[in-house]
């Protein structure tokens, strides 16, 4: 009886100690910020996990396509073993070729985009996602050794993806524009009216206009403005990167301003090849300016 | 030592699977919460003290890979491991469905508790409805994975458990 009581008591003390340790970790992390000891430890673990995630992703991607193909063809089970193996091998190869073709096409479009805007672009592959359900971030296979630094914008052929928030030696974490912590300074392509675009998880992004009187129509294109509103809001992204199109426009509950929802151009469920903007060269003057 | 290394390998594998394989196979937009699954199963097999230590370690490992304040998941999983380990001592049913039920219920409770702590810290990304949706979907996903994961984790626990030696 006394032994049981002692064991229960020591377990409770242990749990109490662990809870205190958790609270200390939360406090130290909140106070230390990006350069604090907890963030440094996090980068250490990220540096270890990066190559592992890259390795697993390289194995999983073709198998994922292969499994999908197999699920779509039930009649294969009735054929003889040799034939099945042959078909499976061919499908695996086809899946790999398709994956490479898609990656090639995406890279071509991506570098076309970089030429138009004068970006210096570094191609990267998405290897993993943040593990939790409450964070919208991906891991890419380029890191500090490749010259990636925090706050570099990330795009793909369709438009803006997000920005780098953490850098490890061989990989980096990119916060997607879907994350509620993400705020991008944007403008309407047609009118140039500005605002801030905030992530809303899988829902369309929320566009907070600076001028509440602005007229907005569904279908209007939204692009980055390259404009900094205040510390921490915007200013990271170069101007004129396509972000999305206006999905809906409704008065907000207070009726004082508009609630504009923007559907991102990027399909985040199929994110694989991206480009990290490492710099921007000055663009040549437009041709019509020379002719006049 | 061998036991600790085995469970560290389990946690790292679960983290890798969650961020790669299950990032591609989502259930209604939600990933499984494998750290919750590992913690609940560990607590069931090894009791409240091991559940709490395992939960704390698994939670810290996940926290280090997230942008949220480091320590939230550790706090949640410490409590979850302790509670499941304690409750398990009073359950006598031999039902084979017990691990699945405990993992499902534990995941819902754990994710909701995570949401509560995140809310207190001003870090909850969304409303209560979103939190409930994620809690239910990830719990269902975890419950689906339990019949596969439980025998593997039980094997890890049994092969690395310290054996009592009686000397005569």
Short mmCIF file of C-alpha atoms in Angstrom, two decimals:
data_model
loop_
_atom_site.label_atom_id
_atom_site.label_comp_id
_atom_site.label_asym_id
_atom_site.label_seq_id
_atom_site.Cartn_x
_atom_site.Cartn_y
_atom_site.Cartn_z
CA UNK A 1 0.00 0.00 0.00
CA UNK A 2 2.75 2.39 1.00
CA UNK A 3 4.73 1.46 -2.13
CA UNK A 4 1.73 2.19 -4.39
CA UNK A 5 1.20 5.53 -2.69
CA UNK A 6 4.89 6.42 -3.14
CA UNK A 7 4.75 5.43 -6.82
CA UNK A 8 1.62 7.53 -7.46
CA UNK A 9 3.20 10.45 -5.65
CA UNK A 10 6.46 10.24 -7.59
CA UNK A 11 4.53 9.99 -10.89
CA UNK A 12 2.57 13.11 -10.00
CA UNK A 13 5.78 14.93 -9.13
CA UNK A 14 7.28 13.81 -12.44
CA UNK A 15 4.26 15.10 -14.39
CA UNK A 16 4.38 18.36 -12.48
CA UNK A 17 8.07 18.71 -13.34
CA UNK A 18 7.37 18.05 -17.03
CA UNK A 19 4.53 20.60 -17.04
CA UNK A 20 6.81 23.20 -15.48
CA UNK A 21 9.48 22.34 -18.08
CA UNK A 22 6.90 22.85 -20.87
CA UNK A 23 5.86 26.23 -19.45
CA UNK A 24 9.52 27.26 -19.11
CA UNK A 25 10.11 26.22 -22.76
CA UNK A 26 7.10 28.29 -23.92
CA UNK A 27 8.33 31.33 -21.97
CA UNK A 28 11.96 31.03 -23.05
CA UNK A 29 10.88 30.63 -26.69
CA UNK A 30 8.51 33.60 -26.53
CA UNK A 31 11.17 35.83 -24.96
CA UNK A 32 14.09 34.58 -27.09
CA UNK A 33 12.33 34.98 -30.45
CA UNK A 34 14.10 33.91 -33.63
CA UNK A 35 17.60 34.01 -32.11
CA UNK A 36 16.72 32.46 -28.75
CA UNK A 37 18.00 29.11 -27.49
CA UNK A 38 14.76 27.26 -28.30
CA UNK A 39 14.79 28.54 -31.90
CA UNK A 40 18.44 27.48 -32.21
CA UNK A 41 17.57 23.99 -30.94
CA UNK A 42 14.69 23.92 -33.42
CA UNK A 43 17.04 24.78 -36.27
CA UNK A 44 19.35 21.98 -35.09
CA UNK A 45 16.54 19.42 -35.27
CA UNK A 46 15.40 20.90 -38.59
CA UNK A 47 18.92 20.43 -39.96
CA UNK A 48 18.77 16.74 -39.00
CA UNK A 49 15.25 16.19 -40.28
CA UNK A 50 15.76 18.03 -43.61
CA UNK A 51 17.88 15.37 -45.35
CA UNK A 52 15.73 12.59 -43.87
CA UNK A 53 12.56 14.24 -45.20
CA UNK A 54 14.24 14.71 -48.58
CA UNK A 55 15.16 11.02 -48.68
CA UNK A 56 11.68 9.86 -47.67
CA UNK A 57 10.04 12.26 -50.14
CA UNK A 58 12.22 10.95 -52.99
CA UNK A 59 11.05 7.41 -52.23
CA UNK A 60 7.44 8.27 -51.51
CA UNK A 61 6.61 10.49 -54.50
CA UNK A 62 6.91 7.86 -57.28
CA UNK A 63 5.35 5.20 -55.04
CA UNK A 64 2.43 7.56 -54.33
CA UNK A 65 1.77 7.96 -58.07
CA UNK A 66 2.23 4.23 -58.55
CA UNK A 67 -0.22 3.33 -55.78
CA UNK A 68 -2.77 5.75 -57.24
CA UNK A 69 -2.43 4.09 -60.63
CA UNK A 70 -2.76 0.62 -59.15
CA UNK A 71 -5.93 1.60 -57.25
CA UNK A 72 -7.44 2.75 -60.53
CA UNK A 73 -7.00 -0.62 -62.25
CA UNK A 74 -8.72 -3.46 -60.41
CA UNK A 75 -8.58 -5.97 -63.28
CA UNK A 76 -4.81 -6.37 -62.98
CA UNK A 77 -5.29 -8.77 -60.06
CA UNK A 78 -6.68 -11.44 -62.41
CA UNK A 79 -3.69 -11.52 -64.72
CA UNK A 80 -0.69 -13.77 -64.26
CA UNK A 81 2.16 -12.78 -61.93
CA UNK A 82 4.79 -12.09 -64.56
CA UNK A 83 2.51 -9.83 -66.51
CA UNK A 84 1.47 -7.99 -63.36
CA UNK A 85 5.06 -7.33 -62.38
CA UNK A 86 5.85 -6.10 -65.88
CA UNK A 87 2.88 -3.76 -65.89
CA UNK A 88 3.69 -2.51 -62.41
CA UNK A 89 7.27 -1.74 -63.45
CA UNK A 90 6.08 0.06 -66.57
CA UNK A 91 3.59 2.08 -64.56
CA UNK A 92 6.22 2.98 -62.02
CA UNK A 93 8.44 4.19 -64.85
CA UNK A 94 5.56 6.08 -66.46
CA UNK A 95 4.74 7.75 -63.15
CA UNK A 96 8.36 8.80 -62.77
CA UNK A 97 8.52 10.10 -66.36
CA UNK A 98 5.25 12.00 -65.90
CA UNK A 99 6.53 13.47 -62.66
CA UNK A 100 9.78 14.57 -64.36
CA UNK A 101 7.87 16.01 -67.34
CA UNK A 102 5.62 18.01 -65.05
CA UNK A 103 8.61 19.26 -63.07
CA UNK A 104 10.38 20.25 -66.31
CA UNK A 105 7.32 22.17 -67.55
CA UNK A 106 6.93 23.91 -64.20
CA UNK A 107 10.60 24.93 -64.19
CA UNK A 108 10.32 26.30 -67.76
CA UNK A 109 7.30 28.42 -66.80
CA UNK A 110 8.97 29.48 -63.56
CA UNK A 111 12.15 30.68 -65.24
CA UNK A 112 10.08 32.41 -67.96
CA UNK A 113 8.41 34.33 -65.15
CA UNK A 114 11.77 35.20 -63.61
CA UNK A 115 13.03 36.60 -66.94
CA UNK A 116 9.95 38.80 -67.31
CA UNK A 117 10.35 40.26 -63.81
CA UNK A 118 14.15 40.27 -63.67
CA UNK A 119 14.24 37.98 -60.65
CA UNK A 120 17.31 35.98 -59.76
CA UNK A 121 15.65 32.66 -59.08
CA UNK A 122 16.82 29.47 -57.42
CA UNK A 123 14.80 26.36 -58.26
CA UNK A 124 13.80 24.15 -55.32
CA UNK A 125 11.68 21.09 -54.66
CA UNK A 126 9.12 20.75 -51.88
CA UNK A 127 10.12 17.74 -49.81
CA UNK A 128 7.76 17.86 -46.83
CA UNK A 129 5.12 19.79 -44.94
CA UNK A 130 5.14 21.11 -41.39
CA UNK A 131 4.01 18.16 -39.24
CA UNK A 132 1.12 19.84 -37.43
CA UNK A 133 -2.45 20.59 -38.50
CA UNK A 134 -2.22 24.21 -37.36
CA UNK A 135 0.61 25.46 -39.52
CA UNK A 136 0.67 25.98 -43.27
CA UNK A 137 4.33 25.62 -44.22
CA UNK A 138 6.46 23.42 -46.45
CA UNK A 139 10.09 22.31 -46.40
CA UNK A 140 12.20 22.88 -49.53
CA UNK A 141 15.47 21.17 -50.47
CA UNK A 142 17.55 24.39 -50.60
CA UNK A 143 19.05 25.96 -47.49
CA UNK A 144 21.82 28.11 -46.06
CA UNK A 145 24.57 26.40 -48.07
CA UNK A 146 22.71 27.36 -51.26
CA UNK A 147 22.42 30.98 -50.14
CA UNK A 148 18.83 30.93 -48.90
CA UNK A 149 18.10 33.42 -46.11
CA UNK A 150 15.08 34.25 -43.98
CA UNK A 151 12.35 36.37 -45.63
CA UNK A 152 13.24 35.46 -49.21
CA UNK A 153 10.03 35.28 -51.28
CA UNK A 154 9.06 31.96 -52.85
CA UNK A 155 7.00 31.63 -56.03
CA UNK A 156 5.98 28.99 -58.53
CA UNK A 157 4.89 29.27 -62.15
CA UNK A 158 1.37 30.30 -61.10
CA UNK A 159 2.25 33.00 -58.58
CA UNK A 160 3.21 33.74 -55.00
CA UNK A 161 3.75 30.77 -52.68
CA UNK A 162 5.10 32.38 -49.47
CA UNK A 163 8.33 33.37 -47.81
CA UNK A 164 11.22 31.63 -46.07
CA UNK A 165 10.80 31.71 -42.28
CA UNK A 166 13.52 29.30 -41.15
CA UNK A 167 16.76 28.22 -42.76
CA UNK A 168 18.70 25.00 -42.09
CA UNK A 169 21.99 24.02 -43.75
CA UNK A 170 20.43 21.96 -46.55
CA UNK A 171 16.78 22.91 -46.36
CA UNK A 172 14.43 25.75 -45.45
CA UNK A 173 10.92 26.23 -44.14
CA UNK A 174 8.53 28.31 -46.25
CA UNK A 175 5.43 29.83 -44.66
CA UNK A 176 2.62 29.63 -47.22
CA UNK A 177 0.39 32.66 -47.85
CA UNK A 178 -2.47 30.46 -46.54
CA UNK A 179 -1.09 30.63 -42.97
CA UNK A 180 -3.05 33.02 -40.75
CA UNK A 181 0.31 34.52 -39.68
CA UNK A 182 1.05 35.50 -43.28
CA UNK A 183 0.33 39.08 -44.38
CA UNK A 184 1.20 40.22 -47.91
CA UNK A 185 0.94 43.79 -49.12
CA UNK A 186 -0.99 43.63 -52.41
CA UNK A 187 -2.86 45.75 -54.93
CA UNK A 188 -5.62 45.22 -57.44
CA UNK A 189 -3.94 44.83 -60.84
CA UNK A 190 -6.45 47.04 -62.67
CA UNK A 191 -7.00 49.95 -60.30
CA UNK A 192 -3.83 49.74 -58.23
CA UNK A 193 -5.82 50.06 -54.97
CA UNK A 194 -3.76 48.63 -52.15
CA UNK A 195 -4.35 46.52 -49.10
CA UNK A 196 -3.09 43.62 -47.04
CA UNK A 197 -3.84 40.00 -47.86
CA UNK A 198 -4.12 37.70 -44.89
CA UNK A 199 -4.02 33.90 -44.86
CA UNK A 200 -7.23 32.08 -43.90
CA UNK A 201 -6.04 28.45 -43.89
CA UNK A 202 -7.71 26.55 -46.77
CA UNK A 203 -10.34 29.28 -47.17
CA UNK A 204 -9.91 32.11 -49.72
CA UNK A 205 -7.51 34.80 -48.50
CA UNK A 206 -8.87 37.90 -46.79
CA UNK A 207 -8.08 41.18 -48.58
CA UNK A 208 -8.15 44.16 -46.22
CA UNK A 209 -8.33 47.28 -48.35
CA UNK A 210 -6.73 50.46 -47.14
CA UNK A 211 -9.42 52.58 -48.76
CA UNK A 212 -12.85 51.28 -47.73
CA UNK A 213 -14.50 53.20 -50.62
CA UNK A 214 -12.70 51.15 -53.27
CA UNK A 215 -14.86 49.43 -55.88
CA UNK A 216 -13.91 45.80 -56.34
CA UNK A 217 -15.37 43.27 -58.77
CA UNK A 218 -15.11 39.47 -58.56
CA UNK A 219 -12.56 38.15 -61.04
CA UNK A 220 -10.14 41.09 -60.64
CA UNK A 221 -6.50 40.06 -60.42
CA UNK A 222 -4.52 40.71 -57.25
CA UNK A 223 -0.72 41.09 -57.26
CA UNK A 224 1.98 42.02 -54.77
CA UNK A 225 2.49 45.75 -54.37
CA UNK A 226 6.02 45.70 -53.03
CA UNK A 227 4.82 48.26 -50.57
CA UNK A 228 5.56 48.22 -46.86
CA UNK A 229 2.72 49.27 -44.59
CA UNK A 230 4.45 49.01 -41.27
CA UNK A 231 7.03 46.88 -39.53
CA UNK A 232 6.30 43.24 -40.17
CA UNK A 233 3.48 43.79 -42.64
CA UNK A 234 4.49 43.47 -46.29
CA UNK A 235 7.70 44.86 -47.72
CA UNK A 236 9.22 41.42 -48.22
CA UNK A 237 7.78 40.68 -51.65
CA UNK A 238 8.81 42.43 -54.88
CA UNK A 239 5.96 44.09 -56.81
CA UNK A 240 3.83 42.57 -59.59
CA UNK A 241 3.89 38.90 -58.57
CA UNK A 242 0.47 37.39 -59.25
CA UNK A 243 -1.23 36.28 -56.04
CA UNK A 244 -4.84 35.48 -56.88
CA UNK A 245 -8.21 36.66 -58.19
CA UNK A 246 -11.07 38.26 -56.27
CA UNK A 247 -13.53 35.50 -55.40
CA UNK A 248 -16.27 37.38 -53.57
CA UNK A 249 -17.03 40.89 -52.37
CA UNK A 250 -19.41 41.46 -49.49
CA UNK A 251 -19.94 44.21 -46.93
CA UNK A 252 -18.35 43.24 -43.63
CA UNK A 253 -20.62 42.74 -40.56
CA UNK A 254 -20.07 46.35 -39.46
CA UNK A 255 -21.09 47.60 -42.96
CA UNK A 256 -18.23 50.10 -42.83
CA UNK A 257 -15.94 48.35 -45.27
CA UNK A 258 -15.86 45.46 -47.72
CA UNK A 259 -14.96 41.86 -47.02
CA UNK A 260 -13.01 40.83 -50.10
CA UNK A 261 -12.01 37.19 -50.50
CA UNK A 262 -9.22 36.25 -52.89
CA UNK A 263 -8.68 32.79 -54.34
CA UNK A 264 -4.93 32.11 -54.67
CA UNK A 265 -3.57 31.28 -58.14
CA UNK A 266 -1.26 28.62 -56.73
CA UNK A 267 -2.71 25.15 -56.21
CA UNK A 268 -1.18 24.42 -52.80
CA UNK A 269 -2.37 20.81 -52.81
CA UNK A 270 0.00 20.04 -55.71
CA UNK A 271 3.00 22.13 -54.75
CA UNK A 272 6.22 20.48 -55.94
CA UNK A 273 8.58 22.80 -57.83
CA UNK A 274 9.11 26.32 -56.54
CA UNK A 275 11.59 29.17 -57.01
CA UNK A 276 13.26 31.18 -54.26
CA UNK A 277 13.78 34.81 -55.28
CA UNK A 278 17.33 35.55 -54.22
CA UNK A 279 17.54 38.98 -55.90
CA UNK A 280 16.06 41.23 -58.56
CA UNK A 281 17.87 42.91 -61.44
CA UNK A 282 16.64 46.26 -62.80
CA UNK A 283 14.37 45.67 -65.79
CA UNK A 284 15.13 47.29 -69.19
CA UNK A 285 12.83 50.21 -70.06
CA UNK A 286 9.63 49.24 -71.93
CA UNK A 287 9.89 49.18 -75.77
CA UNK A 288 7.17 51.79 -76.39
CA UNK A 289 9.12 54.24 -74.25
CA UNK A 290 12.03 54.04 -76.75
CA UNK A 291 9.80 54.56 -79.77
CA UNK A 292 8.30 57.83 -78.51
CA UNK B 1 19.07 3.04 -22.91
CA UNK B 2 17.94 0.59 -25.61
CA UNK B 3 14.35 1.35 -24.72
CA UNK B 4 14.87 5.11 -24.97
CA UNK B 5 16.61 4.76 -28.35
CA UNK B 6 13.80 2.57 -29.66
CA UNK B 7 11.15 5.13 -28.70
CA UNK B 8 13.25 8.00 -30.13
CA UNK B 9 13.35 6.05 -33.41
CA UNK B 10 9.56 5.64 -33.22
CA UNK B 11 9.06 9.39 -32.69
CA UNK B 12 11.44 10.37 -35.53
CA UNK B 13 9.78 7.88 -37.89
CA UNK B 14 6.33 9.18 -36.96
CA UNK B 15 7.45 12.78 -37.56
CA UNK B 16 8.92 11.84 -40.94
CA UNK B 17 5.78 9.98 -41.99
CA UNK B 18 3.54 12.81 -40.85
CA UNK B 19 5.45 15.48 -42.77
CA UNK B 20 5.96 13.48 -45.99
CA UNK B 21 3.65 10.51 -46.62
CA UNK B 22 0.60 11.78 -44.73
CA UNK B 23 1.09 15.31 -46.09
CA UNK B 24 0.02 13.77 -49.42
CA UNK B 25 -2.77 11.57 -48.04
CA UNK B 26 -5.05 13.83 -46.02
CA UNK B 27 -8.47 13.06 -44.65
CA UNK B 28 -10.80 15.98 -45.35
CA UNK B 29 -7.77 18.30 -45.37
CA UNK B 30 -6.40 17.02 -42.05
CA UNK B 31 -3.24 15.04 -41.37
CA UNK B 32 -3.15 12.35 -38.67
CA UNK B 33 -1.62 13.46 -35.37
CA UNK B 34 0.90 10.66 -35.05
CA UNK B 35 2.55 12.11 -31.93
CA UNK B 36 -0.81 11.84 -30.17
CA UNK B 37 -1.20 8.26 -31.39
CA UNK B 38 2.30 7.28 -30.17
CA UNK B 39 1.72 8.95 -26.79
CA UNK B 40 -1.64 7.27 -26.20
CA UNK B 41 -0.33 3.82 -27.16
CA UNK B 42 2.83 4.27 -25.04
CA UNK B 43 0.71 5.35 -22.06
CA UNK B 44 -1.60 2.36 -22.54
CA UNK B 45 1.28 -0.09 -22.66
CA UNK B 46 3.68 1.41 -20.12
CA UNK B 47 1.57 3.40 -17.67
CA UNK B 48 1.18 7.07 -16.69
CA UNK B 49 4.84 7.88 -15.90
CA UNK B 50 6.17 6.56 -19.22
CA UNK B 51 3.17 8.09 -20.99
CA UNK B 52 3.98 11.51 -19.56
CA UNK B 53 7.71 11.30 -20.35
CA UNK B 54 7.05 9.93 -23.85
CA UNK B 55 4.39 12.58 -24.46
CA UNK B 56 6.70 15.36 -23.33
CA UNK B 57 9.55 14.14 -25.58
CA UNK B 58 7.33 13.56 -28.62
CA UNK B 59 5.65 16.92 -28.09
CA UNK B 60 8.98 18.77 -27.82
CA UNK B 61 10.22 17.05 -31.00
CA UNK B 62 7.12 18.20 -32.90
CA UNK B 63 7.28 21.69 -31.38
CA UNK B 64 10.84 22.17 -32.59
CA UNK B 65 9.63 21.68 -36.16
CA UNK B 66 6.77 24.18 -35.83
CA UNK B 67 6.64 27.95 -35.68
CA UNK B 68 4.33 27.92 -32.67
CA UNK B 69 5.90 28.58 -29.27
CA UNK B 70 8.04 25.56 -28.39
CA UNK B 71 6.45 23.67 -25.52
CA UNK B 72 2.71 23.78 -26.32
CA UNK B 73 2.52 20.28 -27.80
CA UNK B 74 4.88 19.01 -25.07
CA UNK B 75 2.54 20.35 -22.39
CA UNK B 76 -0.52 18.86 -24.07
CA UNK B 77 1.04 15.44 -24.66
CA UNK B 78 2.44 15.26 -21.11
CA UNK B 79 -1.09 15.65 -19.75
CA UNK B 80 -2.50 13.29 -22.39
CA UNK B 81 0.08 10.57 -21.61
CA UNK B 82 -0.52 10.84 -17.88
CA UNK B 83 -4.33 10.85 -18.16
CA UNK B 84 -4.48 7.91 -20.62
CA UNK B 85 -1.96 5.92 -18.55
CA UNK B 86 -3.97 6.53 -15.37
CA UNK B 87 -7.37 5.81 -16.96
CA UNK B 88 -6.04 2.62 -18.55
CA UNK B 89 -5.32 1.17 -15.10
CA UNK B 90 -9.05 1.19 -14.34
CA UNK B 91 -10.19 -0.35 -17.63
CA UNK B 92 -10.43 -4.11 -17.52
CA UNK B 93 -12.18 -4.88 -20.78
CA UNK B 94 -10.32 -7.32 -23.05
CA UNK B 95 -11.91 -5.74 -26.14
CA UNK B 96 -9.49 -5.57 -29.08
CA UNK B 97 -11.14 -2.27 -30.03
CA UNK B 98 -9.84 -0.60 -26.86
CA UNK B 99 -6.63 0.86 -28.41
CA UNK B 100 -8.60 2.32 -31.33
CA UNK B 101 -11.19 3.87 -29.00
CA UNK B 102 -8.57 5.28 -26.63
CA UNK B 103 -6.52 6.70 -29.50
CA UNK B 104 -9.61 8.29 -31.06
CA UNK B 105 -10.90 9.79 -27.81
CA UNK B 106 -7.40 10.77 -26.69
CA UNK B 107 -6.69 12.55 -29.97
CA UNK B 108 -9.93 14.54 -29.88
CA UNK B 109 -9.32 15.54 -26.26
CA UNK B 110 -5.65 16.30 -26.91
CA UNK B 111 -6.24 18.45 -30.00
CA UNK B 112 -9.02 20.38 -28.26
CA UNK B 113 -6.71 20.94 -25.26
CA UNK B 114 -3.97 22.08 -27.68
CA UNK B 115 -6.47 24.55 -29.16
CA UNK B 116 -7.33 25.81 -25.67
CA UNK B 117 -3.65 26.37 -24.76
CA UNK B 118 -2.97 27.99 -28.15
CA UNK B 119 -6.02 30.22 -27.62
CA UNK B 120 -4.71 31.31 -24.21
CA UNK B 121 -1.41 32.21 -25.85
CA UNK B 122 -3.18 34.02 -28.70
CA UNK B 123 -1.92 31.48 -31.24
CA UNK B 124 -5.10 29.66 -32.29
CA UNK B 125 -5.25 29.83 -36.11
CA UNK B 126 -9.00 29.85 -36.62
CA UNK B 127 -12.29 29.61 -34.79
CA UNK B 128 -13.79 26.91 -32.54
CA UNK B 129 -15.51 25.22 -35.48
CA UNK B 130 -12.22 24.84 -37.34
CA UNK B 131 -10.57 23.42 -34.21
CA UNK B 132 -13.41 20.92 -33.73
CA UNK B 133 -13.22 19.85 -37.38
CA UNK B 134 -9.44 19.25 -37.16
CA UNK B 135 -9.85 17.42 -33.82
CA UNK B 136 -12.51 15.07 -35.19
CA UNK B 137 -10.81 14.41 -38.54
CA UNK B 138 -7.36 13.80 -37.06
CA UNK B 139 -8.93 11.55 -34.39
CA UNK B 140 -10.73 9.50 -37.05
CA UNK B 141 -7.50 9.29 -39.07
CA UNK B 142 -5.54 8.20 -35.99
CA UNK B 143 -8.21 5.62 -35.14
CA UNK B 144 -7.98 4.21 -38.69
CA UNK B 145 -4.21 3.90 -38.37
CA UNK B 146 -4.29 2.35 -34.89
CA UNK B 147 -4.95 -1.29 -35.93
CA UNK B 148 -1.75 -1.10 -37.99
CA UNK B 149 0.35 1.01 -35.60
CA UNK B 150 -0.66 -0.61 -32.29
CA UNK B 151 0.82 -4.10 -32.91
CA UNK B 152 4.07 -2.51 -34.13
CA UNK B 153 4.34 -0.23 -31.11
CA UNK B 154 3.41 -3.06 -28.74
CA UNK B 155 6.22 -5.11 -30.25
CA UNK B 156 8.65 -2.23 -29.69
CA UNK B 157 7.47 -1.96 -26.08
CA UNK B 158 7.70 -5.69 -25.42
CA UNK B 159 11.11 -6.23 -26.98
CA UNK B 160 12.69 -3.29 -25.17
CA UNK B 161 10.98 -3.68 -21.78
CA UNK B 162 13.31 -4.25 -18.84
CA UNK B 163 12.94 -7.83 -17.67
CA UNK B 164 12.91 -8.70 -13.98
CA UNK B 165 15.53 -11.25 -13.03
CA UNK B 166 14.84 -13.41 -9.97
CA UNK B 167 17.96 -14.74 -8.27
CA UNK B 168 17.61 -17.70 -5.96
#
